[in-house]
Short mmCIF file of C-alpha atoms and ligand atoms in Angstrom, two decimals:
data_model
loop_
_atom_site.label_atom_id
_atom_site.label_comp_id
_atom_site.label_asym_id
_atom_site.label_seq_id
_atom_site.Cartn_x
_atom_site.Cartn_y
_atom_site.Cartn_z
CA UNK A 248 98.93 75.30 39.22
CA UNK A 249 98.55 79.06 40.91
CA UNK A 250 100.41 81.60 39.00
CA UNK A 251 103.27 83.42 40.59
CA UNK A 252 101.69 86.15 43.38
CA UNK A 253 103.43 89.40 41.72
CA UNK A 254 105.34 90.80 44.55
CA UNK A 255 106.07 93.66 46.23
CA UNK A 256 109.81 93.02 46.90
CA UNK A 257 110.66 92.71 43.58
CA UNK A 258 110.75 96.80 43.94
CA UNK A 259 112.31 96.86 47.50
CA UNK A 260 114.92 98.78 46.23
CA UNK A 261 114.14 101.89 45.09
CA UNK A 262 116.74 103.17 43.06
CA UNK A 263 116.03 99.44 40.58
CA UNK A 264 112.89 99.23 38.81
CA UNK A 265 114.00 95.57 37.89
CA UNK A 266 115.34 93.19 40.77
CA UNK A 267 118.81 91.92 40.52
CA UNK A 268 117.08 88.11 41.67
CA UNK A 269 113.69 87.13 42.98
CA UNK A 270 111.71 84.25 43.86
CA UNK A 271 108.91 82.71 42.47
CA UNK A 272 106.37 81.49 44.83
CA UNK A 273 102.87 80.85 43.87
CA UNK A 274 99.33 80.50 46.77
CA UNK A 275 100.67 77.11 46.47
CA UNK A 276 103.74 77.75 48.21
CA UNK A 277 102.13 80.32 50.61
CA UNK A 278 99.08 77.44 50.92
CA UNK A 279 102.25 74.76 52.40
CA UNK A 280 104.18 76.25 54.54
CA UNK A 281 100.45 77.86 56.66
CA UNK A 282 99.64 74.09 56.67
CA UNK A 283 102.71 73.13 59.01
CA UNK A 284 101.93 76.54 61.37
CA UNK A 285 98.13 74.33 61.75
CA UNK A 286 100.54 71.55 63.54
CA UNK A 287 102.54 71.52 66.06
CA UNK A 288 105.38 69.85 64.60
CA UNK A 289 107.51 72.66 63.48
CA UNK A 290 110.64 70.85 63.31
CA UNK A 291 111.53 67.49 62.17
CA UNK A 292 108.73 66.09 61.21
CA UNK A 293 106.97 64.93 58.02
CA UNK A 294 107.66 67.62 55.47
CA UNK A 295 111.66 67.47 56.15
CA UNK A 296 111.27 63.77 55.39
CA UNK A 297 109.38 64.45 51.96
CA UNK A 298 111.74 67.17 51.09
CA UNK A 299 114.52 65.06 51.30
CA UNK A 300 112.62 61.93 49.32
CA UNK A 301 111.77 65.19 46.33
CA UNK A 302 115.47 65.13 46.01
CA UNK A 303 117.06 62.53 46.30
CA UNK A 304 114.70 60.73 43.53
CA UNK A 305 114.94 64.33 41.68
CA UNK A 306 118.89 64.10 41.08
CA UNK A 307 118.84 60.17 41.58
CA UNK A 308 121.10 59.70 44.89
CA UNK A 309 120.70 57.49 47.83
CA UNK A 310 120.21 59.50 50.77
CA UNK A 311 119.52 62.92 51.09
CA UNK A 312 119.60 64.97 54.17
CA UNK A 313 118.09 68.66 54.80
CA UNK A 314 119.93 71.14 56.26
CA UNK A 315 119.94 74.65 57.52
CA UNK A 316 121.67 76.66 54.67
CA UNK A 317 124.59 75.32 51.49
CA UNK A 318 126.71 76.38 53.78
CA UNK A 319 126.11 74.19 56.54
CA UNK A 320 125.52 71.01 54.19
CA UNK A 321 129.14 71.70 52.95
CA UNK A 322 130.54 71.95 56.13
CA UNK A 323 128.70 68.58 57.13
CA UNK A 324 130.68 66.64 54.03
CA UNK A 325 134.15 67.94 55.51
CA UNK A 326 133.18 66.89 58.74
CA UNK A 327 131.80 63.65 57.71
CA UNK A 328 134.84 63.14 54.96
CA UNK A 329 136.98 63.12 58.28
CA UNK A 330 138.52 66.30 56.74
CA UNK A 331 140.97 67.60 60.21
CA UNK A 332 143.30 70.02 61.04
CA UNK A 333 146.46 70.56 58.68
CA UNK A 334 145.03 68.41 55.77
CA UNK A 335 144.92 69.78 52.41
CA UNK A 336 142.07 70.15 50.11
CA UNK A 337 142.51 71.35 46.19
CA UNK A 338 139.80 73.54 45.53
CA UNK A 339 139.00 76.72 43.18
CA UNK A 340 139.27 80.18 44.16
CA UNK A 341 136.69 81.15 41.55
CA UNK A 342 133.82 80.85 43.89
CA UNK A 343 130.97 82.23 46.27
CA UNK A 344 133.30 82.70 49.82
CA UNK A 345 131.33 79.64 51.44
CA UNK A 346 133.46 76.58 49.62
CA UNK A 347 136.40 77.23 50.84
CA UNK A 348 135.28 78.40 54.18
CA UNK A 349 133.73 75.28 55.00
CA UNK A 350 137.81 73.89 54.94
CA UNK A 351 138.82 76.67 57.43
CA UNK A 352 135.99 75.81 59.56
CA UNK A 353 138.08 72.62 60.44
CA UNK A 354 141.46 74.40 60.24
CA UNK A 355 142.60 72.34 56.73
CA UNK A 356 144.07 73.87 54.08
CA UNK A 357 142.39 74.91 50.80
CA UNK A 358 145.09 74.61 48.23
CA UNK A 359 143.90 76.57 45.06
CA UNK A 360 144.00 75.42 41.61
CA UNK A 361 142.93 78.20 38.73
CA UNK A 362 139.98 77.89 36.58
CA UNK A 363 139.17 77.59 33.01
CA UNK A 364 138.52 80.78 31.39
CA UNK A 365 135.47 79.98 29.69
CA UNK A 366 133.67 78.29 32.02
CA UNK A 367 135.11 79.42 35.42
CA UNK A 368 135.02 75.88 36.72
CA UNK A 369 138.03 74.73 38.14
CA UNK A 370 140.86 73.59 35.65
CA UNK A 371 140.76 69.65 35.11
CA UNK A 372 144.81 69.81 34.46
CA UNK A 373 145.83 71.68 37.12
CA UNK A 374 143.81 69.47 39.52
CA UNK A 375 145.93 66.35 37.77
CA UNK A 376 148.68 67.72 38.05
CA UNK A 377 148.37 69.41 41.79
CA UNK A 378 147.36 66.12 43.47
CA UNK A 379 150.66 64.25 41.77
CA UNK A 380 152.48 67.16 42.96
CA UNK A 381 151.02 67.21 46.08
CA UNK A 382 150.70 63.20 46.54
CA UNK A 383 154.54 63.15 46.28
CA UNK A 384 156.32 65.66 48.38
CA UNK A 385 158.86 67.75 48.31
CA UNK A 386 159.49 70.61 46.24
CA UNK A 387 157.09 69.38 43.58
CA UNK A 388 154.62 69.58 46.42
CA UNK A 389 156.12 72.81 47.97
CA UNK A 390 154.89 75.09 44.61
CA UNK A 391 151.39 74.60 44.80
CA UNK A 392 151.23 75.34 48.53
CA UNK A 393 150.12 79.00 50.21
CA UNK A 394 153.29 81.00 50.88
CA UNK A 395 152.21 80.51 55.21
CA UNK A 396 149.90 79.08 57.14
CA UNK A 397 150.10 75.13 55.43
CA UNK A 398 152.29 72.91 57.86
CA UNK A 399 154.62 70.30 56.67
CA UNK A 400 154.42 67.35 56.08
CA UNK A 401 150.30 68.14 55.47
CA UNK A 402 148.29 65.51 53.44
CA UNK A 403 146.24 65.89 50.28
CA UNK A 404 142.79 64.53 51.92
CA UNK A 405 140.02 65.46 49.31
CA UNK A 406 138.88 67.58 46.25
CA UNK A 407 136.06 70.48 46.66
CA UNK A 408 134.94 71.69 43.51
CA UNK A 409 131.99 73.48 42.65
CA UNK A 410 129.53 74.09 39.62
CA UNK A 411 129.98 77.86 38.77
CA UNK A 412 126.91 79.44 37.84
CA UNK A 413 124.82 76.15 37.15
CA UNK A 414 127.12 74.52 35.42
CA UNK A 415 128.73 71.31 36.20
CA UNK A 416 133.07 70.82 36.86
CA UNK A 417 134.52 68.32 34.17
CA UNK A 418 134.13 65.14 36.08
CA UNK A 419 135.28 62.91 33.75
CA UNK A 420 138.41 64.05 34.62
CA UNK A 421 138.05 65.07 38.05
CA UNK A 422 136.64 61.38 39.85
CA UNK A 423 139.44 59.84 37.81
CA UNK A 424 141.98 61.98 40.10
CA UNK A 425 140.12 61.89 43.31
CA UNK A 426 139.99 57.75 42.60
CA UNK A 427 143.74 57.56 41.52
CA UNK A 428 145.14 59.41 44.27
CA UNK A 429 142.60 57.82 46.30
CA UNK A 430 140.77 61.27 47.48
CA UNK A 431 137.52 62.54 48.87
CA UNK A 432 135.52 64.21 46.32
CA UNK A 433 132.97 67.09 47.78
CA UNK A 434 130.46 68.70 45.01
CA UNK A 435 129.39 72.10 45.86
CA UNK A 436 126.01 72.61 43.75
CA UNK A 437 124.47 74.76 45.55
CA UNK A 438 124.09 76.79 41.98
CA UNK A 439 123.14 73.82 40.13
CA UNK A 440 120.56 71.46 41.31
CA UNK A 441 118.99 70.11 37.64
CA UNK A 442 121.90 70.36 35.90
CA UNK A 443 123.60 67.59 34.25
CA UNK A 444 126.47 66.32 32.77
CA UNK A 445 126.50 63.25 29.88
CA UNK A 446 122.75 62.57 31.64
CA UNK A 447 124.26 62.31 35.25
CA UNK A 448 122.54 65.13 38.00
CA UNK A 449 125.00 67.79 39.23
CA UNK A 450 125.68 66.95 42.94
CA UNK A 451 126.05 63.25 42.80
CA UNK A 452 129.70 63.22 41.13
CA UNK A 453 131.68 63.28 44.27
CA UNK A 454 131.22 61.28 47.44
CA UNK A 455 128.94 63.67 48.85
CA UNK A 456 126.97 67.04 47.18
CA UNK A 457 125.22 69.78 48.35
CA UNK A 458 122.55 72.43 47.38
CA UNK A 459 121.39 75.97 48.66
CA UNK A 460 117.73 76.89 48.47
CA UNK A 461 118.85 80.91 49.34
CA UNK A 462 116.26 82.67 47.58
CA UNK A 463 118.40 83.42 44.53
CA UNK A 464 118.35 79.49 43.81
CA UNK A 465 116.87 77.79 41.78
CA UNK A 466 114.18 76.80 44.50
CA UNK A 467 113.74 78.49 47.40
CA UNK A 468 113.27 77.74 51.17
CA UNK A 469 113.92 80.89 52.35
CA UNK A 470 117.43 79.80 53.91
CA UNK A 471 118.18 76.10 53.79
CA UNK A 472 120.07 73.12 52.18
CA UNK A 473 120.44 69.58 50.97
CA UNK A 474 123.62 67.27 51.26
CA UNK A 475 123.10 63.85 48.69
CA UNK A 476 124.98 61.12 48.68
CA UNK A 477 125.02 57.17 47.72
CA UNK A 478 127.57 55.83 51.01
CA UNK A 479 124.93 54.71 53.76
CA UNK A 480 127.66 55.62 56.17
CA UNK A 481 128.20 59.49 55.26
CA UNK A 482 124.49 60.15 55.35
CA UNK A 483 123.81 58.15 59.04
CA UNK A 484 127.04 61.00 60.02
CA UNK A 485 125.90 63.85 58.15
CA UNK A 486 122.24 63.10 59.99
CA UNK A 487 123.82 62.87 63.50
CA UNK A 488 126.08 66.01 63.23
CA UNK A 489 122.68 68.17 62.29
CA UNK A 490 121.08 67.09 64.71
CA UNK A 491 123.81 67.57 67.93
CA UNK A 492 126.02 64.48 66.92
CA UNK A 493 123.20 62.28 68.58
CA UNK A 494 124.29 59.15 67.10
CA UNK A 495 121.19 56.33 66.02
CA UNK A 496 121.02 54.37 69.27
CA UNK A 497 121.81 57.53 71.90
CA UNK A 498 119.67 58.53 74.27
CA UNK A 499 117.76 62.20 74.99
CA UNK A 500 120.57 63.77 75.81
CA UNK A 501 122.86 61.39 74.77
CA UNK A 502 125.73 62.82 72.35
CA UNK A 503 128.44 60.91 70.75
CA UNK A 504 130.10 63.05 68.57
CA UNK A 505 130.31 67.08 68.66
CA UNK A 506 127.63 68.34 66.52
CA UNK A 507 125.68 71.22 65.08
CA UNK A 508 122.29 72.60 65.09
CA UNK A 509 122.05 72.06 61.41
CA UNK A 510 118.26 71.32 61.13
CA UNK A 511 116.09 72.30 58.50
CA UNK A 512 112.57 73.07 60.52
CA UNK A 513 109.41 72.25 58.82
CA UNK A 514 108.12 75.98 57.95
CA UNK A 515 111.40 75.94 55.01
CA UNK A 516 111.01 72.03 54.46
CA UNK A 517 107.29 72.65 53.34
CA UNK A 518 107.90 75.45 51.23
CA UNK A 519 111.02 73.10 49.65
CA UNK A 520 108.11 70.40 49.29
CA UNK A 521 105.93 72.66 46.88
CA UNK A 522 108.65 74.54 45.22
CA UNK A 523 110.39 70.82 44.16
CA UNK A 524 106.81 70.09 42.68
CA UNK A 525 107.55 73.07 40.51
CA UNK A 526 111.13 72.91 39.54
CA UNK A 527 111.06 71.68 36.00
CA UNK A 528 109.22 74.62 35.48
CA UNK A 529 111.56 77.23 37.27
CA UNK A 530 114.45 75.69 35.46
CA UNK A 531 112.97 76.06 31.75
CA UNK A 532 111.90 80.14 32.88
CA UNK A 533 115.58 80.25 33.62
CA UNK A 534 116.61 78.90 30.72
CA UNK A 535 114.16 81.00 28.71
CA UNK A 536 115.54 84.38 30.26
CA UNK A 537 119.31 82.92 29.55
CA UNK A 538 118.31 82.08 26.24
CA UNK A 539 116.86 85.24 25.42
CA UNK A 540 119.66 86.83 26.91
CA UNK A 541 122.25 84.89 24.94
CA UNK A 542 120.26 86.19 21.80
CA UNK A 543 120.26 89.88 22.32
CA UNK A 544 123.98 89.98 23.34
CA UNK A 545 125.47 88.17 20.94
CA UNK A 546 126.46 90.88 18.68
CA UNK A 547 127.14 93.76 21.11
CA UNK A 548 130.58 94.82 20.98
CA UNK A 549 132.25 94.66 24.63
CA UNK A 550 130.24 91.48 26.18
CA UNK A 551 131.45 88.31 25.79
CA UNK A 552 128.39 85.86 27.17
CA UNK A 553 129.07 82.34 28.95
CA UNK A 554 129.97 79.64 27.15
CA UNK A 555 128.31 76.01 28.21
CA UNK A 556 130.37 72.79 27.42
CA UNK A 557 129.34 69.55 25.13
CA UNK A 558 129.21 67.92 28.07
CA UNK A 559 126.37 69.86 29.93
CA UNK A 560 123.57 67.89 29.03
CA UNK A 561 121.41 69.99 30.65
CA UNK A 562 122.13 73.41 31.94
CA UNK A 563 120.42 74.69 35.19
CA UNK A 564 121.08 78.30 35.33
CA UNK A 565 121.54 79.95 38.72
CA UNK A 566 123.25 83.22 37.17
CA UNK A 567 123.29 85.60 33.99
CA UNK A 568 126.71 86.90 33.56
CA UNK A 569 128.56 88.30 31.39
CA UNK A 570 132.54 89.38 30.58
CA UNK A 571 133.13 92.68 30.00
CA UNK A 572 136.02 93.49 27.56
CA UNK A 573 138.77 94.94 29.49
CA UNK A 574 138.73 97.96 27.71
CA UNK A 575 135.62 99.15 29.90
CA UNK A 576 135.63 100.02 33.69
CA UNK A 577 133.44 97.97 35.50
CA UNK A 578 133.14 100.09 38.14
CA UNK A 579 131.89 102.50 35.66
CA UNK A 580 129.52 99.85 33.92
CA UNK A 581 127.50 99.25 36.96
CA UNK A 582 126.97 103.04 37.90
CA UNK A 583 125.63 104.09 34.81
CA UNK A 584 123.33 101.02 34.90
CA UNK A 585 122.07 102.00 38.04
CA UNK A 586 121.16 105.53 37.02
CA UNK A 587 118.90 103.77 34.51
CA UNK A 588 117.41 101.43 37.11
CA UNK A 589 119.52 98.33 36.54
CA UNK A 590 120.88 96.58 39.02
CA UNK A 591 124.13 94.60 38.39
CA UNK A 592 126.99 93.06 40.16
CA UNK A 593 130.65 91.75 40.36
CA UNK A 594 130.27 88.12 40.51
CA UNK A 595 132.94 86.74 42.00
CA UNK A 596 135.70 88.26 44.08
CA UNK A 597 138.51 85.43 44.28
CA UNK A 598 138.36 83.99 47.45
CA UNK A 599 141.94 84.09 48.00
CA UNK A 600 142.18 87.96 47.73
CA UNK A 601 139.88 88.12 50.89
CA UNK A 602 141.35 90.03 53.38
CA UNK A 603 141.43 86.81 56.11
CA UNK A 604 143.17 84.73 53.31
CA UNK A 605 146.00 87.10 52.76
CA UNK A 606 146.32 87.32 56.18
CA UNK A 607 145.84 83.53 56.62
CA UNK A 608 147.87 82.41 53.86
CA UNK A 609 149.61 85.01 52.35
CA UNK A 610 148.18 85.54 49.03
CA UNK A 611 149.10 88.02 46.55
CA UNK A 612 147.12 89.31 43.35
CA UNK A 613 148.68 87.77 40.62
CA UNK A 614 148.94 84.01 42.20
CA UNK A 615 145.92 83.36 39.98
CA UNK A 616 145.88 84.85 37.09
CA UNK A 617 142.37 83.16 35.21
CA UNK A 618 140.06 83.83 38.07
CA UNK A 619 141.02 87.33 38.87
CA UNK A 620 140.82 88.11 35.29
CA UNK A 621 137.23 86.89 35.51
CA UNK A 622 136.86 88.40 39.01
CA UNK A 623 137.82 91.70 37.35
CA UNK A 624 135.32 91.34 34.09
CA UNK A 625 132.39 89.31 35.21
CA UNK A 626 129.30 90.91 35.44
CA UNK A 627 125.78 89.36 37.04
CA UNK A 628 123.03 90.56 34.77
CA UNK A 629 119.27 90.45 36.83
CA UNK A 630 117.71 87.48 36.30
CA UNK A 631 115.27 85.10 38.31
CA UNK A 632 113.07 82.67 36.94
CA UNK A 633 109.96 85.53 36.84
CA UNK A 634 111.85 88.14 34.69
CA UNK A 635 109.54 88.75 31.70
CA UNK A 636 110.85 89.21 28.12
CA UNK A 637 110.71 93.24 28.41
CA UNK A 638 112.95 92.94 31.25
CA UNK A 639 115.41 91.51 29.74
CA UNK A 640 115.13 94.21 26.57
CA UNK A 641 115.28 96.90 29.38
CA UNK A 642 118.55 95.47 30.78
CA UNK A 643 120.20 94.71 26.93
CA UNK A 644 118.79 97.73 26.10
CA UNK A 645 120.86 99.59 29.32
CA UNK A 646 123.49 97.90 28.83
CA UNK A 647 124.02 98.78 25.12
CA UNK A 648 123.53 102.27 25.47
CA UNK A 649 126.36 102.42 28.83
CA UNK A 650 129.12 100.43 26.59
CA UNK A 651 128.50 103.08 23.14
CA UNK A 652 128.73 106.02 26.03
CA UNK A 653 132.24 104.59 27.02
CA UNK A 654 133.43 103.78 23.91
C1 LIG B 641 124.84 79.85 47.49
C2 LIG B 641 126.14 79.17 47.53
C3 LIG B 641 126.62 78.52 48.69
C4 LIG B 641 126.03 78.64 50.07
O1 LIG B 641 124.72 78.58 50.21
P1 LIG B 641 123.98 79.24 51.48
O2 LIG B 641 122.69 78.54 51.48
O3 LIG B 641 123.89 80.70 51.20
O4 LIG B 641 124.77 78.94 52.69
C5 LIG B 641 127.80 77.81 48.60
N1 LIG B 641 128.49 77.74 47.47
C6 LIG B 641 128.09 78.38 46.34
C7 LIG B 641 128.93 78.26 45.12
C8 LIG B 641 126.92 79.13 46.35
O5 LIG B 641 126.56 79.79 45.25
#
């Protein structure tokens, strides 16, 4: 195997001497994706076929089907979950913007349930007790509904959760409700792919999953996705809406449903090929930063580092971060890293304090409490699956010297 071509971009940012994320691509990788440009097939073709194969045997589902970004995998399972206008989908604010999005984008209505404060992944209990709530009516229903903006009458349709930072949602808990209250169940892992939980592969929990392969990811296409699923009849729709809704059977030109341009072309789906050849290996480098993080952290005063459940059997990691204790100001934090060269970052905002929410849906700081707690004190640390030992003592290092400044 080629080592990792040292590269140039890791520095494009000249005020960082370290790189908040980076990708790791080898001659390998460079060696693939020149291959296709030596065809002519640029787009679906052979290497969007194997791609899909690399991960649908990697996490162990059916059918998996390449698309264009996370984003536009997620919004395939909606579509293809028959998600429509008006219903309702419990979700978690506690996320990257795109999960709950991909709900607007068909005009339902993301109904937010907090998270649990020591993972961030959405609260098991509150998603029990929402979709009883929610299943019956009324004024039981009424108080876990947006202040505007949901219509009466509106149906709980499906659950979205998503794997925060790698690691997987409690689904022990979580398929029980979607399968009592007889609900879709969409798994965003578009942080997690090789994580499991109790043995079973992040992304195959629900009725449909979906990765990213940004270039912060685990692997990287440069922008693309994968949905994964095991219902023969969610992948057939999730491959006709990519591709213009061209139903199996139509003609050229022939378009049964309204689709997308959701393709994956073959220049990404190579370089997915050869980094999925690789990925056992990016995920332990991950792990080996984490890990080393976890270690040098654990007794500074001010940082309280991520906790990962029993139940994650094996822990992907997409992010390194970190809660600050209240008593410091962020804002603060991340300036006086940066004047040493270290790059660091909020990670997340609540999606329902987003300025098109409020106005959407009314929401008010305060309406959950867990997640803009953690919106307020998490902190990404730099990390990518090439960060060397040194880097991380740079960044400890950094970060130990800001908090005893502040204190
Ligand atoms: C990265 C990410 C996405 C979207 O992926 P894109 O490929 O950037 O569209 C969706 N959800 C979560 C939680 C993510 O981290």
């Amino acid at each position: 195997m080629s080592a990792p071509i040292p590269s140039p971009r890791q520095n494009a940012d000249e005020r960082f001497t370290i790189s908040m994320s980076a990708p790791s691509l080898t001659d390998a990788d460079l060696k693939a994706v020149m291959q296709v440009l030596r065809t002519p097939r640029l787009s679906m073709g052979p290497q969007g076929e194997l791609f899909e194969q690399a991960v649908a045997e990697y996490v162990g589902a059916r059918h998996a089907v390449a698309v264009s970004s996370g984003t536009t995998g997620l919004h395939l399972c909606v579509r293809a979950l028959g998600i429509r206008d008006g219903d309702l989908v419990l979700t978690t604010p506690f996320s990257f913007v795109a999960s709950a999005n991909v709900i607007l984008y068909e005009r339902a209505v993301p109904i937010f349930v907090d998270v649990d404060p020591l993972t961030g992944n959405i609260d098991p209990g509150a998603v029990a007790r929402a979709a009883q709530d929610l299943s019956q009516g009324g004024s039981q229903a009424s108080k876990w509904l947006p202040r505007q903006g949901s219509g009466s009458g509106a149906q709980l349709k499906a659950l979205l959760t998503v794997d925060v930072f790698g690691q997987p949602a409690d689904y022990d808990r979580i398929a029980g409700v979607a399968q009592a209250y007889d609900l879709g169940l969409i798994e965003d892992s578009c942080e997690a792919l090789g994580s499991e939980r109790n043995g079973k592969a992040a992304g195959t929990f629900g009725d449909m999953g979906a990765f990213a392969f940004y270039p912060n990811k685990q692997i990287t296409t440069g922008e693309g996705g994968m949905l994964v699923t095991d219902r023969d009849d969610l992948a057939e729709m999730a491959r006709t809406l990519r591709n213009q809704g061209r139903a199996p059977g139509d003609e050229w030109l022939e378009h049964t449903y309204l689709g997308y341009n959701y393709r994956l072309n073959e220049l990404n789906a190579a370089l997915g090929v050869a980094q999925m050849k690789r990925i056992d290996d990016l995920i332990e480098s991950r792990a080996g930063v984490a890990q080393a993080y976890q270690e040098r952290l654990a007794g500074l005063q001010g940082v309280e580092t991520m906790s990962i459940e029993s139940g994650t059997s094996r822990m992907s990691w997409f992010v390194y971060v970190v809660k600050l204790d209240p008593a410091f100001d962020r804002a603060t934090v991340i300036k006086r890293l940066e004047e040493v060269g270290i790059p660091s970052r909020p990670y997340f905002q609540p999606i329902h304090l987003q300025r098109y929410f409020r106005e959407m849906f009314d929401y008010r700081p305060g309406d959950y409490p867990v997640t803009e707690d953690l919106g307020s004190r998490s902190l990404a640390l730099p990390f990518s699956s090439i960060m060397t030992a040194s880097q991380v003592d740079q960044v400890v290092e950094g970060l130990t010297n800001t908090l005893e400044n502040l204190a």
